[in-house]
Short mmCIF file of C-alpha atoms in Angstrom, two decimals:
data_model
loop_
_atom_site.label_atom_id
_atom_site.label_comp_id
_atom_site.label_asym_id
_atom_site.label_seq_id
_atom_site.Cartn_x
_atom_site.Cartn_y
_atom_site.Cartn_z
CA UNK A 1 26.22 12.52 -9.96
CA UNK A 2 27.36 11.51 -13.43
CA UNK A 3 31.15 11.53 -13.96
CA UNK A 4 30.83 13.43 -17.25
CA UNK A 5 30.94 17.16 -17.89
CA UNK A 6 29.13 16.99 -21.23
CA UNK A 7 27.11 14.66 -23.41
CA UNK A 8 30.02 14.47 -25.82
CA UNK A 9 32.24 13.20 -23.03
CA UNK A 10 29.62 10.62 -22.05
CA UNK A 11 29.29 9.44 -25.66
CA UNK A 12 33.07 9.15 -25.96
CA UNK A 13 33.20 7.07 -22.79
CA UNK A 14 30.39 4.77 -23.97
CA UNK A 15 31.69 4.63 -27.54
CA UNK A 16 28.31 5.45 -29.06
CA UNK A 17 25.66 8.14 -29.33
CA UNK A 18 23.35 8.45 -26.35
CA UNK A 19 19.75 7.37 -26.83
CA UNK A 20 16.95 9.91 -26.42
CA UNK A 21 16.20 8.53 -22.95
CA UNK A 22 19.88 8.72 -21.98
CA UNK A 23 20.12 12.32 -23.19
CA UNK A 24 17.10 13.21 -21.06
CA UNK A 25 18.62 11.38 -18.09
CA UNK A 26 21.92 13.21 -18.58
CA UNK A 27 20.17 16.59 -18.75
CA UNK A 28 18.23 15.85 -15.59
CA UNK A 29 20.77 14.07 -13.41
CA UNK A 30 24.19 15.36 -14.49
CA UNK A 31 24.31 18.07 -11.80
CA UNK A 32 22.37 16.22 -9.10
CA UNK A 33 24.09 14.24 -6.38
CA UNK A 34 23.14 10.60 -5.80
CA UNK A 35 21.68 11.62 -2.46
CA UNK A 36 19.25 14.00 -4.20
CA UNK A 37 18.31 11.32 -6.73
CA UNK A 38 17.66 8.90 -3.88
CA UNK A 39 15.49 11.53 -2.18
CA UNK A 40 13.15 11.27 -5.18
CA UNK A 41 11.86 8.00 -3.68
CA UNK A 42 10.40 9.97 -0.79
CA UNK A 43 8.75 12.51 -3.10
CA UNK A 44 7.54 9.90 -5.60
CA UNK A 45 5.68 8.00 -2.90
CA UNK A 46 3.45 10.97 -2.08
CA UNK A 47 3.06 11.95 -5.74
CA UNK A 48 2.08 8.49 -7.00
CA UNK A 49 -0.02 7.74 -3.93
CA UNK A 50 -2.09 10.84 -4.64
CA UNK A 51 -2.18 10.26 -8.40
CA UNK A 52 -3.23 6.61 -8.28
CA UNK A 53 -5.78 7.10 -5.47
CA UNK A 54 -7.59 10.03 -7.10
CA UNK A 55 -9.55 8.10 -9.79
CA UNK A 56 -11.05 5.73 -7.20
CA UNK A 57 -11.97 8.63 -4.92
CA UNK A 58 -13.74 10.36 -7.82
CA UNK A 59 -15.62 7.18 -8.79
CA UNK A 60 -16.95 6.83 -5.24
CA UNK A 61 -17.89 10.50 -4.99
CA UNK A 62 -19.51 10.90 -8.42
CA UNK A 63 -21.25 7.50 -8.17
CA UNK A 64 -21.26 7.04 -11.93
CA UNK A 65 -23.42 3.94 -12.44
CA UNK A 66 -21.39 2.67 -15.38
CA UNK A 67 -18.47 2.21 -12.97
CA UNK A 68 -20.07 1.80 -9.55
CA UNK A 69 -21.81 -1.37 -10.78
CA UNK A 70 -18.39 -3.00 -10.47
CA UNK A 71 -18.14 -2.20 -6.76
CA UNK A 72 -17.50 -5.41 -4.83
CA UNK A 73 -19.24 -4.43 -1.59
CA UNK A 74 -21.91 -1.94 -2.75
CA UNK A 75 -23.66 -1.70 0.61
CA UNK A 76 -20.69 -0.04 2.30
CA UNK A 77 -20.00 3.57 1.37
CA UNK A 78 -17.38 5.90 2.81
CA UNK A 79 -17.97 9.64 2.89
CA UNK A 80 -15.62 12.19 1.40
CA UNK A 81 -14.59 13.27 4.90
CA UNK A 82 -13.76 9.63 5.68
CA UNK A 83 -11.62 9.36 2.55
CA UNK A 84 -9.92 12.64 3.38
CA UNK A 85 -9.14 11.44 6.89
CA UNK A 86 -7.65 8.23 5.47
CA UNK A 87 -5.53 10.20 2.98
CA UNK A 88 -4.31 12.58 5.68
CA UNK A 89 -3.44 9.74 8.08
CA UNK A 90 -1.45 7.94 5.39
CA UNK A 91 0.48 11.08 4.43
CA UNK A 92 1.32 11.96 8.05
CA UNK A 93 2.23 8.38 9.00
CA UNK A 94 4.34 7.88 5.88
CA UNK A 95 6.16 11.15 6.47
CA UNK A 96 7.00 10.16 10.05
CA UNK A 97 8.11 6.65 9.03
CA UNK A 98 9.88 7.30 5.73
CA UNK A 99 11.31 10.69 6.69
CA UNK A 100 13.87 9.37 9.20
CA UNK A 101 14.63 6.37 6.97
CA UNK A 102 15.42 8.69 4.10
CA UNK A 103 18.37 10.09 6.05
CA UNK A 104 20.38 6.89 5.66
CA UNK A 105 18.62 5.09 2.79
CA UNK A 106 21.15 6.53 0.33
CA UNK A 107 23.98 4.57 1.92
CA UNK A 108 21.84 1.42 1.88
CA UNK A 109 21.00 1.76 -1.82
CA UNK A 110 24.64 2.42 -2.59
CA UNK A 111 25.57 -0.71 -0.64
CA UNK A 112 22.94 -2.68 -2.59
CA UNK A 113 24.59 -1.62 -5.84
CA UNK A 114 21.80 0.60 -7.19
CA UNK A 115 23.46 2.81 -9.79
CA UNK A 116 22.63 6.19 -11.27
CA UNK A 117 25.18 6.19 -14.07
CA UNK A 118 24.99 5.67 -17.81
CA UNK A 119 24.08 3.61 -19.74
CA UNK A 120 20.40 3.27 -18.90
CA UNK A 121 19.08 -0.31 -18.72
CA UNK A 122 17.30 -1.74 -21.75
CA UNK A 123 13.59 -2.54 -21.60
CA UNK A 124 14.11 -6.28 -21.15
CA UNK A 125 16.47 -5.70 -18.24
CA UNK A 126 13.94 -3.47 -16.51
CA UNK A 127 11.06 -5.92 -17.09
CA UNK A 128 13.01 -8.98 -15.96
CA UNK A 129 14.28 -7.29 -12.80
CA UNK A 130 10.84 -5.96 -11.88
CA UNK A 131 9.33 -9.45 -12.37
CA UNK A 132 11.97 -10.86 -10.01
CA UNK A 133 11.21 -8.09 -7.50
CA UNK A 134 7.49 -8.92 -7.61
CA UNK A 135 8.08 -12.65 -7.08
CA UNK A 136 10.49 -12.14 -4.19
CA UNK A 137 8.30 -9.52 -2.54
CA UNK A 138 5.28 -11.78 -2.95
CA UNK A 139 6.91 -14.76 -1.25
CA UNK A 140 8.40 -12.90 1.73
CA UNK A 141 5.36 -10.64 2.06
CA UNK A 142 3.08 -13.68 2.14
CA UNK A 143 4.74 -15.08 5.27
CA UNK A 144 4.95 -11.72 6.99
CA UNK A 145 1.26 -11.13 6.25
CA UNK A 146 0.39 -14.54 7.70
CA UNK A 147 2.35 -13.65 10.81
CA UNK A 148 0.41 -10.38 11.10
CA UNK A 149 -2.74 -12.48 11.39
CA UNK A 150 -1.51 -14.29 14.47
CA UNK A 151 -3.38 -13.25 17.61
CA UNK A 152 -0.68 -10.98 19.07
CA UNK A 153 0.40 -9.33 15.81
CA UNK A 154 -3.16 -8.71 14.69
CA UNK A 155 -4.27 -7.16 17.98
CA UNK A 156 -1.13 -5.02 18.35
CA UNK A 157 -0.41 -4.07 14.75
CA UNK A 158 -2.46 -5.38 11.82
CA UNK A 159 -5.95 -4.51 13.10
CA UNK A 160 -5.37 -0.90 12.02
CA UNK A 161 -5.22 -1.87 8.35
CA UNK A 162 -8.35 -3.99 8.75
CA UNK A 163 -10.44 -1.07 9.96
CA UNK A 164 -11.66 -1.05 6.35
CA UNK A 165 -13.92 -4.09 5.87
CA UNK A 166 -14.60 -2.77 2.38
CA UNK A 167 -11.23 -1.27 1.40
CA UNK A 168 -10.79 1.88 -0.68
CA UNK A 169 -7.86 2.91 -2.87
CA UNK A 170 -6.36 5.48 -0.47
CA UNK A 171 -6.37 2.85 2.33
CA UNK A 172 -3.74 0.66 0.62
CA UNK A 173 -0.87 2.09 2.76
CA UNK A 174 -3.18 2.79 5.73
CA UNK A 175 -1.57 0.83 8.56
CA UNK A 176 0.19 0.89 11.91
CA UNK A 177 3.68 2.41 11.60
CA UNK A 178 5.22 -0.95 12.50
CA UNK A 179 3.31 -2.67 9.69
CA UNK A 180 4.55 -0.05 7.25
CA UNK A 181 8.09 -1.12 8.12
CA UNK A 182 7.36 -4.85 8.27
CA UNK A 183 5.53 -5.15 4.94
CA UNK A 184 7.75 -2.52 3.33
CA UNK A 185 10.86 -4.60 3.99
CA UNK A 186 10.17 -7.28 1.30
CA UNK A 187 10.05 -4.58 -1.37
CA UNK A 188 13.77 -3.94 -0.85
CA UNK A 189 14.92 -7.56 -0.93
CA UNK A 190 14.65 -7.89 -4.73
CA UNK A 191 16.65 -4.72 -5.49
CA UNK A 192 19.23 -5.84 -2.90
CA UNK A 193 19.66 -9.29 -4.49
CA UNK A 194 19.36 -8.15 -8.12
CA UNK A 195 20.50 -4.50 -8.13
CA UNK A 196 19.81 -2.34 -11.14
CA UNK A 197 19.53 1.28 -12.16
CA UNK A 198 17.76 3.76 -9.91
CA UNK A 199 15.21 4.33 -12.71
CA UNK A 200 14.26 0.63 -12.45
CA UNK A 201 14.00 1.13 -8.69
CA UNK A 202 11.58 4.04 -9.18
CA UNK A 203 9.47 2.12 -11.72
CA UNK A 204 9.30 -0.88 -9.37
CA UNK A 205 7.96 1.12 -6.45
CA UNK A 206 5.51 3.05 -8.62
CA UNK A 207 4.10 -0.21 -10.05
CA UNK A 208 3.94 -1.85 -6.62
CA UNK A 209 2.10 1.14 -5.18
CA UNK A 210 -0.29 1.25 -8.15
CA UNK A 211 -1.05 -2.48 -7.73
CA UNK A 212 -1.64 -2.09 -3.97
CA UNK A 213 -4.07 0.80 -4.52
CA UNK A 214 -5.90 -1.15 -7.23
CA UNK A 215 -6.14 -4.23 -4.97
CA UNK A 216 -7.69 -2.07 -2.24
CA UNK A 217 -9.90 -0.08 -4.60
CA UNK A 218 -13.07 -2.08 -3.90
CA UNK A 219 -13.76 -2.34 -7.65
CA UNK A 220 -13.26 -5.32 -9.94
CA UNK A 221 -13.29 -3.82 -13.43
CA UNK A 222 -13.42 -5.91 -16.62
CA UNK A 223 -10.01 -4.54 -17.63
CA UNK A 224 -8.34 -5.59 -14.37
CA UNK A 225 -4.98 -7.38 -14.84
CA UNK A 226 -6.50 -10.22 -12.78
CA UNK A 227 -8.58 -11.08 -15.87
CA UNK A 228 -5.53 -11.51 -18.10
CA UNK A 229 -2.42 -12.24 -15.98
CA UNK A 230 -2.18 -15.81 -14.63
CA UNK A 231 -2.24 -16.07 -10.82
CA UNK A 232 -2.70 -12.30 -10.44
CA UNK A 233 -4.84 -11.53 -7.38
CA UNK A 234 -6.58 -8.23 -8.01
CA UNK A 235 -9.23 -6.30 -6.10
CA UNK A 236 -11.81 -9.06 -5.70
CA UNK A 237 -9.19 -11.44 -4.33
CA UNK A 238 -7.91 -9.02 -1.70
CA UNK A 239 -11.34 -7.57 -0.96
CA UNK A 240 -12.37 -11.01 0.29
CA UNK A 241 -9.48 -10.93 2.76
CA UNK A 242 -10.70 -7.61 4.17
CA UNK A 243 -14.32 -8.70 4.24
CA UNK A 244 -13.59 -11.75 6.39
CA UNK A 245 -11.33 -9.58 8.56
CA UNK A 246 -9.08 -10.47 11.46
CA UNK A 247 -10.20 -14.09 11.61
CA UNK A 248 -9.22 -14.57 8.00
CA UNK A 249 -6.69 -17.27 7.25
CA UNK A 250 -7.10 -16.81 3.52
CA UNK A 251 -5.73 -14.73 0.63
CA UNK A 252 -2.48 -13.46 2.15
CA UNK A 253 -0.84 -12.90 -1.23
CA UNK A 254 0.31 -9.42 -2.16
CA UNK A 255 0.16 -9.60 -5.96
CA UNK A 256 0.40 -13.15 -7.35
CA UNK A 257 -1.53 -15.91 -5.64
CA UNK A 258 0.82 -18.86 -6.02
CA UNK A 259 1.68 -19.02 -2.30
CA UNK A 260 -1.99 -19.19 -1.34
CA UNK A 261 -2.42 -22.10 -3.76
CA UNK A 262 0.73 -23.91 -2.65
CA UNK A 263 -0.01 -23.59 1.07
CA UNK A 264 -3.78 -23.95 0.84
CA UNK A 265 -4.67 -20.53 2.24
CA UNK A 266 -7.36 -19.72 -0.29
CA UNK A 267 -9.93 -22.41 0.54
CA UNK A 268 -12.52 -19.97 1.84
CA UNK A 269 -12.16 -17.78 -1.24
CA UNK A 270 -12.48 -20.77 -3.57
CA UNK A 271 -15.61 -21.86 -1.70
CA UNK A 272 -17.06 -18.37 -2.07
CA UNK A 273 -16.34 -18.49 -5.82
CA UNK A 274 -18.10 -21.84 -6.02
CA UNK A 275 -21.20 -20.31 -4.40
CA UNK A 276 -20.96 -17.39 -6.82
CA UNK A 277 -20.85 -19.66 -9.89
CA UNK A 278 -23.87 -21.66 -8.68
CA UNK A 279 -25.83 -18.44 -8.09
CA UNK A 280 -24.96 -17.15 -11.55
CA UNK A 281 -26.27 -20.35 -13.11
CA UNK A 282 -29.56 -19.68 -11.34
CA UNK A 283 -29.56 -16.10 -12.65
CA UNK A 284 -28.67 -14.54 -9.27
CA UNK A 285 -25.90 -11.95 -9.22
CA UNK A 286 -23.77 -12.85 -6.19
CA UNK A 287 -21.97 -10.42 -3.89
CA UNK A 288 -20.86 -10.25 -0.28
CA UNK A 289 -24.30 -9.04 0.80
CA UNK A 290 -25.45 -12.67 0.63
CA UNK A 291 -23.16 -13.55 3.52
CA UNK A 292 -24.25 -11.07 6.20
CA UNK A 293 -25.53 -12.94 9.23
CA UNK A 294 -25.24 -16.30 7.50
CA UNK A 295 -23.58 -19.56 8.48
CA UNK A 296 -21.56 -19.28 5.26
CA UNK A 297 -19.83 -16.20 6.67
CA UNK A 298 -18.85 -18.19 9.77
CA UNK A 299 -17.52 -20.98 7.56
CA UNK A 300 -15.43 -18.58 5.52
CA UNK A 301 -13.93 -17.04 8.67
CA UNK A 302 -12.42 -20.42 9.53
CA UNK A 303 -10.38 -20.29 6.32
#
């Protein structure tokens, strides 16, 4: 809760007029406790999960050719009932996992140093902190993801997420409850090391969720960030990981692919891209359908 009774008092304390964003923040948060503001994280997850998943669900259902031509694994289609089951399972699982955590997450965020007060952070502060959060989450998440592909962890935990050989947007958070905790942990390390405003915290989790849903969408659109942002993975990159499945020792990266390059865990993917380029030169449009039942598929599984 803000320690000011009026905007005038806040402006006097800051020694300047509040910005438009700060006036909106004051109007919204002045009478809300920090616990209630923290509870927004719980609500935002379900709101943004539904919002970001919906376009990909509609594309699959409508089957608009202008968009479906960008589907990475066109042979595999999931029915509306299958998508609905996935959505329901994610909502129920997330409620059971995040619900209890929400009871004491406020104290954790307060201990991290996440603030709700004025002034609001400037744009550069938000961007720089979120970039740091992405890089930290990527590095820690990479190693945890590799561990989930060990024999025991895959059979006991990670196989649930890999039920989707051709992933769909709503399946991004679809996982065993233990994996939800394990891979969710790296997302909190950045805010713990470089604490900021709770608004930055909300933006970070919304962007991370949006990226995860896009990476699992099964569509590689021309406007994908992977086309413009260096070392950004994208849907095609992660789709390969799902296609190869449990035997995959490739493409563990969450967002940026630098760890896969550094540690050599993208050899199979690079080989697949080499095949794709050779096919394109011959006028053949390459996709995963070429690999079914082939020795190439077996080769890729070893990487």
